[in-house]
Coordinates of C-alpha atoms in Angstrom, one line a residue:
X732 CA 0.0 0.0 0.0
X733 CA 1.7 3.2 -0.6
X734 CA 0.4 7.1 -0.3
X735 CA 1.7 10.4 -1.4
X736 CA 4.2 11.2 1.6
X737 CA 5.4 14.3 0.1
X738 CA 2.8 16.5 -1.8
X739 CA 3.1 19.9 -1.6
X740 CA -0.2 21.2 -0.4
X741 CA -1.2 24.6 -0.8
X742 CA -2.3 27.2 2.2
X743 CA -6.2 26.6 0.6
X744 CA -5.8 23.1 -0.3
X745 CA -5.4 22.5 3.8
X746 CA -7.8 24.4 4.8
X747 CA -10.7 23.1 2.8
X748 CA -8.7 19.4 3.8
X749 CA -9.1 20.0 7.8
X750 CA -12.8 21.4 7.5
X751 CA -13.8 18.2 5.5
X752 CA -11.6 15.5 8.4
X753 CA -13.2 18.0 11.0
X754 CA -16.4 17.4 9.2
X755 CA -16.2 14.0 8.3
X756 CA -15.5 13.1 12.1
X757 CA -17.7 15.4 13.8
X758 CA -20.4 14.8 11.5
X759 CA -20.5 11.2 11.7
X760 CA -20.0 12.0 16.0
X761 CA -23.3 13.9 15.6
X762 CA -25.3 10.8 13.5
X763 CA -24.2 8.7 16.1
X764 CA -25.5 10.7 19.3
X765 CA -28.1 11.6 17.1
X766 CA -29.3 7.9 16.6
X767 CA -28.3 6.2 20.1
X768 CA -31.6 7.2 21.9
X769 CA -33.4 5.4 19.4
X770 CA -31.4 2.3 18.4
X771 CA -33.5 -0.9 17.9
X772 CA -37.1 1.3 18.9
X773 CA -39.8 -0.1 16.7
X774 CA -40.7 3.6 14.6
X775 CA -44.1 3.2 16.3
X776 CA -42.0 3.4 19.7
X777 CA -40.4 6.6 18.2
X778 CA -43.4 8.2 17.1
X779 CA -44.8 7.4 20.7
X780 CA -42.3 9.1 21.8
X781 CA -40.9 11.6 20.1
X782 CA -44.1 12.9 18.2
X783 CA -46.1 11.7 14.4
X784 CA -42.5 12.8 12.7
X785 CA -40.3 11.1 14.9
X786 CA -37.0 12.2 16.9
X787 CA -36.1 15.6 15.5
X788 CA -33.3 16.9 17.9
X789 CA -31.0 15.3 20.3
X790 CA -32.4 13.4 23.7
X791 CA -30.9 12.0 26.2
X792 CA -28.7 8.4 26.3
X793 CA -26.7 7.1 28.4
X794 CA -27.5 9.6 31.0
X795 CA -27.2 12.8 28.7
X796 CA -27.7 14.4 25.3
X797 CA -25.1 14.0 22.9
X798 CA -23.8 11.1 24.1
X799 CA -21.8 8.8 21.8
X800 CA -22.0 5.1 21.4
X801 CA -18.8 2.7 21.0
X802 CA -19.3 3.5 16.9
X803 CA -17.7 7.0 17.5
X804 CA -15.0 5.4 20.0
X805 CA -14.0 3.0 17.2
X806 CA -13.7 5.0 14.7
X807 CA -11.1 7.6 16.6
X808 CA -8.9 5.0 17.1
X809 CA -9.0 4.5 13.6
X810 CA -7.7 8.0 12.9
X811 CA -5.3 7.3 15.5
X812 CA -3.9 4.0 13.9
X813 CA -3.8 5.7 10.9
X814 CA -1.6 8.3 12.1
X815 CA 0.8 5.6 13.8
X816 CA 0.9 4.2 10.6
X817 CA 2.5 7.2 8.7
X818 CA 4.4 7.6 11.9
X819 CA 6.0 4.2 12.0
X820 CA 6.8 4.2 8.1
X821 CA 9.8 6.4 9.0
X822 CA 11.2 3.1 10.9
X823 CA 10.5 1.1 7.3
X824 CA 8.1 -0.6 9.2
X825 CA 4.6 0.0 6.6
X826 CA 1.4 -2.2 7.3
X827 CA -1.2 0.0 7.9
X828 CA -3.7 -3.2 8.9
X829 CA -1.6 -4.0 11.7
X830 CA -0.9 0.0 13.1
X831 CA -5.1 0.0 12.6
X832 CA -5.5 -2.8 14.6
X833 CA -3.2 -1.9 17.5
X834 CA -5.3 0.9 17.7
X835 CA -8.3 -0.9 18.1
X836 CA -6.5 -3.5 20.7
X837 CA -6.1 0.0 22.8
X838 CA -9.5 0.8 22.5
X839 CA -10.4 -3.1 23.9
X840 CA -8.6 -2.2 26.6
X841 CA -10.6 0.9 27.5
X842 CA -13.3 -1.4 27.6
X843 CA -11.7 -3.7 30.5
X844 CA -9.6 -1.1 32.4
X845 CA -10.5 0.8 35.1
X846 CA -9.4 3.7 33.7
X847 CA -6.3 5.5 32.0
X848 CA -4.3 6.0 34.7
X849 CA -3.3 2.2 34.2
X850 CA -2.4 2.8 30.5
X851 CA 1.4 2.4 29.5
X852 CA 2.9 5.7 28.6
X853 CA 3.8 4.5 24.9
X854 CA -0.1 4.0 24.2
X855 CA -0.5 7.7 23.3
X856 CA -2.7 10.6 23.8
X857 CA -5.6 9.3 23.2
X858 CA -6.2 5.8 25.2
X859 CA -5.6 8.4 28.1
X860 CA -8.6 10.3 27.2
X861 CA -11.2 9.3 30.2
X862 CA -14.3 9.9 28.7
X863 CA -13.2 7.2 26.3
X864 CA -13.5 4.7 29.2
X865 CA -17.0 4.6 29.3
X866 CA -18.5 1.2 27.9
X867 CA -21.0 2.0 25.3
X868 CA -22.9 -0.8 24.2
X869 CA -20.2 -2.6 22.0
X870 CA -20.9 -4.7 19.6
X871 CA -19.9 -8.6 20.6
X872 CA -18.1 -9.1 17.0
X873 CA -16.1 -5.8 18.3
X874 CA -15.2 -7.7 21.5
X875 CA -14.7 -11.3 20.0
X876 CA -12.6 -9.6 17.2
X877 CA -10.4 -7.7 19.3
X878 CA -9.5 -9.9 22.5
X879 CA -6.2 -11.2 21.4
X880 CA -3.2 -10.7 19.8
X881 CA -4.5 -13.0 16.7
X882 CA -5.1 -10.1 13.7
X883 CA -8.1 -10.9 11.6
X884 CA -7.1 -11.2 8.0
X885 CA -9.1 -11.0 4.6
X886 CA -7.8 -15.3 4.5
X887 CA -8.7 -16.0 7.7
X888 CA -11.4 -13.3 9.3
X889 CA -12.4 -12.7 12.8
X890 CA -16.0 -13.8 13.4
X891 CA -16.7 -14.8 9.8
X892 CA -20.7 -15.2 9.6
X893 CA -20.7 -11.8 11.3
X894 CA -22.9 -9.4 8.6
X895 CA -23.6 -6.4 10.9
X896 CA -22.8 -2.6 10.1
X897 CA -20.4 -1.7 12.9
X898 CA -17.3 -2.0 11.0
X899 CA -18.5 0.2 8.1
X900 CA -19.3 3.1 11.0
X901 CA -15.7 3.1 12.0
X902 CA -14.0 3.5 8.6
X903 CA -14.8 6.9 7.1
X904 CA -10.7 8.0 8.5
X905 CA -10.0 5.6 5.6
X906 CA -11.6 7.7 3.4
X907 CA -9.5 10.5 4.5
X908 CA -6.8 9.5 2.5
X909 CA -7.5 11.4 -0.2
X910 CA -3.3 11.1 -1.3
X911 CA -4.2 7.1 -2.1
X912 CA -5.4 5.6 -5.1
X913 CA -9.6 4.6 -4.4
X914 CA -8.5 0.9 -5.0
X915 CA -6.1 1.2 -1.8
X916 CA -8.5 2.6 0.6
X917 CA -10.9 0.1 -0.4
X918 CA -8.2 -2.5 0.3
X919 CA -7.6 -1.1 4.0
X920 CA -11.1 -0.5 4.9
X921 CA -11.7 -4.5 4.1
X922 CA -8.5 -5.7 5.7
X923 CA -9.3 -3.4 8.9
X924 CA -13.0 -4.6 8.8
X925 CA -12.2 -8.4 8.7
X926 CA -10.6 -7.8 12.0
X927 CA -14.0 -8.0 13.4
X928 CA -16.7 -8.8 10.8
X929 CA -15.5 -11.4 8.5
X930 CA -18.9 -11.8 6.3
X931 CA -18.1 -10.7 2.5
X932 CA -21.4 -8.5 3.0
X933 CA -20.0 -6.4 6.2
X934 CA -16.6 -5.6 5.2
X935 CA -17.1 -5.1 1.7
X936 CA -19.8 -2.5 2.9
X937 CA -16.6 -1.0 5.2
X938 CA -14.6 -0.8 2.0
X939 CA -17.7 0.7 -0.5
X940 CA -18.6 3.3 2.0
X941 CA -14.6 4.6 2.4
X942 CA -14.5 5.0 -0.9
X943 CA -17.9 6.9 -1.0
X944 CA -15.9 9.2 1.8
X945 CA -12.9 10.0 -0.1
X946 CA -14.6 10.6 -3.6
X947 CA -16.5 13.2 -1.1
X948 CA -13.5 14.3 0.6
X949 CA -12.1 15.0 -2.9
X950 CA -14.9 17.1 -3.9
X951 CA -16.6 14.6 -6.1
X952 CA -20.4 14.6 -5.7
X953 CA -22.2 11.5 -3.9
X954 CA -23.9 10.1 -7.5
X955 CA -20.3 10.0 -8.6
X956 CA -18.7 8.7 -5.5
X957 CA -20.8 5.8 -5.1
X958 CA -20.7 4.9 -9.2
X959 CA -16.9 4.7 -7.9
X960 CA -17.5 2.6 -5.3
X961 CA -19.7 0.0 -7.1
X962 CA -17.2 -0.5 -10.1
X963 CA -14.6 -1.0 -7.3
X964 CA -16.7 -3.7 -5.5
X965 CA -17.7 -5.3 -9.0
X966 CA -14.4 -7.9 -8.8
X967 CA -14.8 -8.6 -5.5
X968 CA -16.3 -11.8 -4.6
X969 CA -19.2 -11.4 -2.5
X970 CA -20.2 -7.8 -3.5
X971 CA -23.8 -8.4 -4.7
X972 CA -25.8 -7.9 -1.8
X973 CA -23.9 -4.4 -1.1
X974 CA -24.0 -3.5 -4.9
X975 CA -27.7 -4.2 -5.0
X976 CA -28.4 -2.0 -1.6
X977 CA -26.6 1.1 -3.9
X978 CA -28.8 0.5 -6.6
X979 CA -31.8 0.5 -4.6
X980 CA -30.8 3.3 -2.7
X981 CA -30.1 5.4 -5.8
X982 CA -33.4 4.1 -7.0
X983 CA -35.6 5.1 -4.1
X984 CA -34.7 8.8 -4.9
X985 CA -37.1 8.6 -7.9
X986 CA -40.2 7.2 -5.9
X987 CA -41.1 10.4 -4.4
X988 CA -40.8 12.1 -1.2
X989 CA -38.5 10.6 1.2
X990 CA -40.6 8.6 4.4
X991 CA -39.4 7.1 7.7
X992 CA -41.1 3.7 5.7
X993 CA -39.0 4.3 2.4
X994 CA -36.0 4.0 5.1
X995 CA -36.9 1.1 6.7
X996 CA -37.3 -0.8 3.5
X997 CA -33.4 -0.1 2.8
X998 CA -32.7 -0.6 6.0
X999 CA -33.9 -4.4 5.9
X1000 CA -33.0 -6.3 8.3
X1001 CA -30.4 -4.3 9.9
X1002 CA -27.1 -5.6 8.1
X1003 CA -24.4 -3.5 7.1
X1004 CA -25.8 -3.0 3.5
X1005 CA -28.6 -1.8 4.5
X1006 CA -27.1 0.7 6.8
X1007 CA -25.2 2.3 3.7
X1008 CA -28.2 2.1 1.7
X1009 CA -29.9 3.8 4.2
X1010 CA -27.1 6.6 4.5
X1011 CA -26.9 7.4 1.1
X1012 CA -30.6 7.6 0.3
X1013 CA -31.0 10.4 3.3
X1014 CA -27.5 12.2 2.3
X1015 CA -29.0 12.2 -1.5
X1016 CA -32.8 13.5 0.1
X1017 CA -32.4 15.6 3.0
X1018 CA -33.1 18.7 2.2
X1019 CA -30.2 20.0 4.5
X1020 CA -27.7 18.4 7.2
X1021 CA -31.1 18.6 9.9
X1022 CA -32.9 16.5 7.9
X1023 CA -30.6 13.8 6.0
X1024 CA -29.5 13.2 9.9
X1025 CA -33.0 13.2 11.4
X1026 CA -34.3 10.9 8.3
X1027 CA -31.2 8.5 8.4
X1028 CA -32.1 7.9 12.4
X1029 CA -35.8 7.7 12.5
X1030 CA -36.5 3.9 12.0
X1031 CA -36.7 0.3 13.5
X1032 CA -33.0 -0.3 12.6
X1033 CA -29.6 0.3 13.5
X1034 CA -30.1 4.1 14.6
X1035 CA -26.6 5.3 15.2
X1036 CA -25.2 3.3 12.8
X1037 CA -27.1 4.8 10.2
X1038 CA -26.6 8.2 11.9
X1039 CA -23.0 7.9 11.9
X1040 CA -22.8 6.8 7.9
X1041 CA -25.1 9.4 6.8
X1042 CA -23.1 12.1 9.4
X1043 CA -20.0 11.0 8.0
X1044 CA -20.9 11.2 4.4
X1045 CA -22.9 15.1 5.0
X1046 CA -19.6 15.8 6.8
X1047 CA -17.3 15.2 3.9
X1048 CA -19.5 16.1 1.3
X1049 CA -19.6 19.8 2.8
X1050 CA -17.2 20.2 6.0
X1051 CA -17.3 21.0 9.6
X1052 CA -19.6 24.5 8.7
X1053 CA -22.4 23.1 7.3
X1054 CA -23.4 20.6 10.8
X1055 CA -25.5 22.0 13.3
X1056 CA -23.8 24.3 15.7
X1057 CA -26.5 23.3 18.7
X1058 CA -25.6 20.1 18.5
X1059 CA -21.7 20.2 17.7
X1060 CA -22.4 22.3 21.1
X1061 CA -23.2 19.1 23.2
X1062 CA -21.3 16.2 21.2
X1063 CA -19.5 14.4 24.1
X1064 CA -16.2 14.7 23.2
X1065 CA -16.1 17.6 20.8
X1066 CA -12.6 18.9 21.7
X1067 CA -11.0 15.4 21.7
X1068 CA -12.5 14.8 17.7
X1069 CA -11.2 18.0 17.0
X1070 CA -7.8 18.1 18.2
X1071 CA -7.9 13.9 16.7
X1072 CA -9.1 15.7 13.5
X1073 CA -6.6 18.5 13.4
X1074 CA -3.3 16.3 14.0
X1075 CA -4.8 13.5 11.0
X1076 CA -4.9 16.9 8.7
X1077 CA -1.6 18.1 9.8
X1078 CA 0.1 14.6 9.8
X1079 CA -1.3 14.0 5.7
X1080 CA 0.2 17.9 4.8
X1081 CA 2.7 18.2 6.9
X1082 CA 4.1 15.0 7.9
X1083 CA 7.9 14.9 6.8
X1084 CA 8.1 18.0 9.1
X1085 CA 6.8 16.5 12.0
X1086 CA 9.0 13.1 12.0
X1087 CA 10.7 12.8 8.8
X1088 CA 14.0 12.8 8.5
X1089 CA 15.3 16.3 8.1
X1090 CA 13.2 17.0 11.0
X1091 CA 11.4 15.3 14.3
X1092 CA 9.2 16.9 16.8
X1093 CA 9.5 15.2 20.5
X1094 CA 6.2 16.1 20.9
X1095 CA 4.6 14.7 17.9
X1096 CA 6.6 10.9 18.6
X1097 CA 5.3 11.4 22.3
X1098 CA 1.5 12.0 21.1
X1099 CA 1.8 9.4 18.1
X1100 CA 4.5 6.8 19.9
X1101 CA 6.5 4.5 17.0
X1102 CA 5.8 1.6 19.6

C-alpha cells in the first residue's frame, strides 16, 4: 500500500482538507449521538415518543444528550492508527492493517480497564482520554474480534458469519486518504473490517462506504462517488448484496418524497448493506444536514449506525460549517474529535516536518508513539 508522503499542499488546499476531516469526524460523531436514543425502537415506539414525525433533535442516552456510542470510540482510534501508521513508516516498518489494529487492541482495553491512569505511557494521547472509558454498548463481533493478539485477515477473518454494520461506522478515517489511489483505501477498509466482521457483505460495505468518503473528501459529488464505489466492488467476490443495496438506494430517490417507511425498507433487516443504503438515500434526500441526519435515524433499525454513515458522508461532502452548531455544542467529546481531526490533517500535509527525516518533533513521537 503506498500514499503520497510528500505532496506539496497549498495554504487553501489544507484548509478546505481540515474542514472536511473535522467534518467528516464530527459529522458522523453527531449521527451517532443523534441515533443512540433510538437504536433498535420499533418507529411506532419513536413516534410514541418523540411525536407523528419522529425524533427531530438530540435526547438523552446514556445519561445525557449528545452522548456517543462505541461507533464514535471505534472510529477515533482508527484515525489514531492511521496516524501511527505514517508515523512508524519512517522506521521502514509500513502495514497500515496492523498499526489499525493496535489501535483498536487500545481501545479493547478501555473497555476492560478501570481507567487510564493504568495505561502504559507508549499507548498515546488518546487511550488516556477518560471519557473514552466509558462502555458504550459494543458490539460482541467488536469484543470477540479484538481480545487477542490474533489479527483478523481477509484469508482467515475474525468472526466470519458476522454481517452487521459496525465495522462500516468506524471507517470513514480511511476515506480520508484522499493522497491514495480509491482501490487502496478500499483495500484497508476491508482488511481493517475483517478484523472483526468477517462476512463478505459487512466488510465489503466497510470498503464501499470509504471510498464513497474519499470521492467526497475530494470534492466529487455522492452520485459519482458511489458509481466509484460499485465499479470497485464489481471484482470482488461477495459484492452483490452491497451492490444491489446502492442501486436500490439510488433508486428510491425517484419514488417520491422521502418517508421514515421508504427508510426502513433499505434498511432491511439491519445488516451492514442496508445501513449504507440507508445513509446514502437520506444524504441524496435531506433537504439540509437537519434533515438527512433526522431521516437516516428515525427507524426500526440500527439508529446510530445509520446516523454515523449518513453524518459522515454530509460531513465530507460539505465540511465542519455546514453541521449543526446546537448540536456540535453538546457532542461528548467535541474537543478530543477536534484536536484527533486536526493532527490527521496536519500529519497528511505536513508530515515529513513533524518526523521525517530532516526533522522530528519530540512532541509529535510522544503523542503518536512509534511503539
Amino acid at each position: 500500500m503506498g500514499a503520497t508522503a510528500g505532496a506539496v499542499w497549498g495554504r487553501g488546499e489544507q484548509q478546505d482538507f481540515r474542514s472536511r476531516v473535522r467534518g467528516t469526524l464530527l459529522g458522523a460523531a453527531v449521527g451517532d449521538a443523534l441515533g443512540a436514543p433510538l437504536d433498535g425502537l420499533p418507529l411506532e415506539a419513536i413516534r410514541a415518543a418523540h411525536g407523528p414525525e419522529g425524533l427531530s433533535d438530540l435526547a438523552p442516552a446514556y445519561g445525557r444528550r449528545g452522548a456517543v456510542t462505541h461507533l464514535t470510540q471505534l472510529a477515533l482510534f482508527s484515525v489514531d492508527g492511521l496516524i501511527r501508521a505514517q508515523v512508524r513508516r519512517d522506521t521502514g516498518a509500513w502495514h497500515p492493517p496492523s498499526d489499525v489494529y493496535r489501535a483498536y487492541r487500545r481501545w479493547a482495553a478501555t473497555q476492560s480497564d478501570w481507567g487510564p491512569d493504568e495505561r502504559r505511557k507508549d499507548d498515546g494521547w488518546l487511550a488516556r482520554e477518560e471519557w473514552l472509558y466509558a462502555r458504550r454498548d459494543p458490539a460482541k463481533a467488536c469484543l470477540l474480534g479484538l481480545a487477542d493478539e490474533i489479527m483478523g485477515t481477509l484469508d482467515a477473518p475474525k468472526n466470519p458469519g458476522e454481517p452487521g454494520p459496525e465495522a462500516a461506522a468506524r471507517s470513514a478515517p480511511f476515506g480520508l486518504l484522499v493522497g491514495w489511489e480509491p482501490q487502496l483505501v478500499m483495500q484497508l477498509a476491508v482488511e481493517c473490517a475483517a478484523q472483526t466482521h468477517g462476512h463478505p457483505a459487512a466488510y465489503l460495505t466497510a470498503g464501499a462506504y470509504a471510498v464513497i468518503v474519499h470521492a467526497l473528501a475530494r470534492g466529487e459529488n455522492l452520485d459519482a462517488a458511489v458509481q466509484q464505489a460499485l465499479a470497485l466492488l464489481a471484482p470482488r467476490p461477495g459484492h452483490q448484496a452491497v451492490a444491489a443495496g446502492l442501486q436500490q438506494a439510488l433508486g428510491a430517490v425517484r419514488r417520491g418524497m422521502p418517508s421514515p417507511d421508504r427508510v426502513e425498507e433499505l434498511a432491511g433487516d439491519g445488516s451492514a448493506e442496508g445501513a449504507l443504503a440507508v445513509a446514502v438515500y437520506c444524504v441524496l434526500v435531506g433537504e439540509d444536514v437537519r434533515h438527512g441526519l433526522c431521516l437516516a435515524v428515525n427507524h426500526g433499525g440500527p439508529s446510530a449506525v445509520t446516523g454515523a454513515l449518513a453524518g459522515g458522508l454530509l460531513g465530507a461532502l460539505h465540511g465542519e460549517t455546514a453541521l449543526p452548531p446546537a448540536w456540535l455544542a453538546e457532542l461528548e467529546g467535541r474537543p478530543t474529535v477536534l484536536v484527533l481531526a486536526d493532527d490527521f490533517a496536519m500529519e497528511m500535509t505536513q508530515g515529513p516536518a513533524l518526523h521525517g527525516a530532516a526533522a522530528s518533533s519530540p512532541g509529535w513521537l510522544a503523542r503518536y508513539p512509534r511503539a
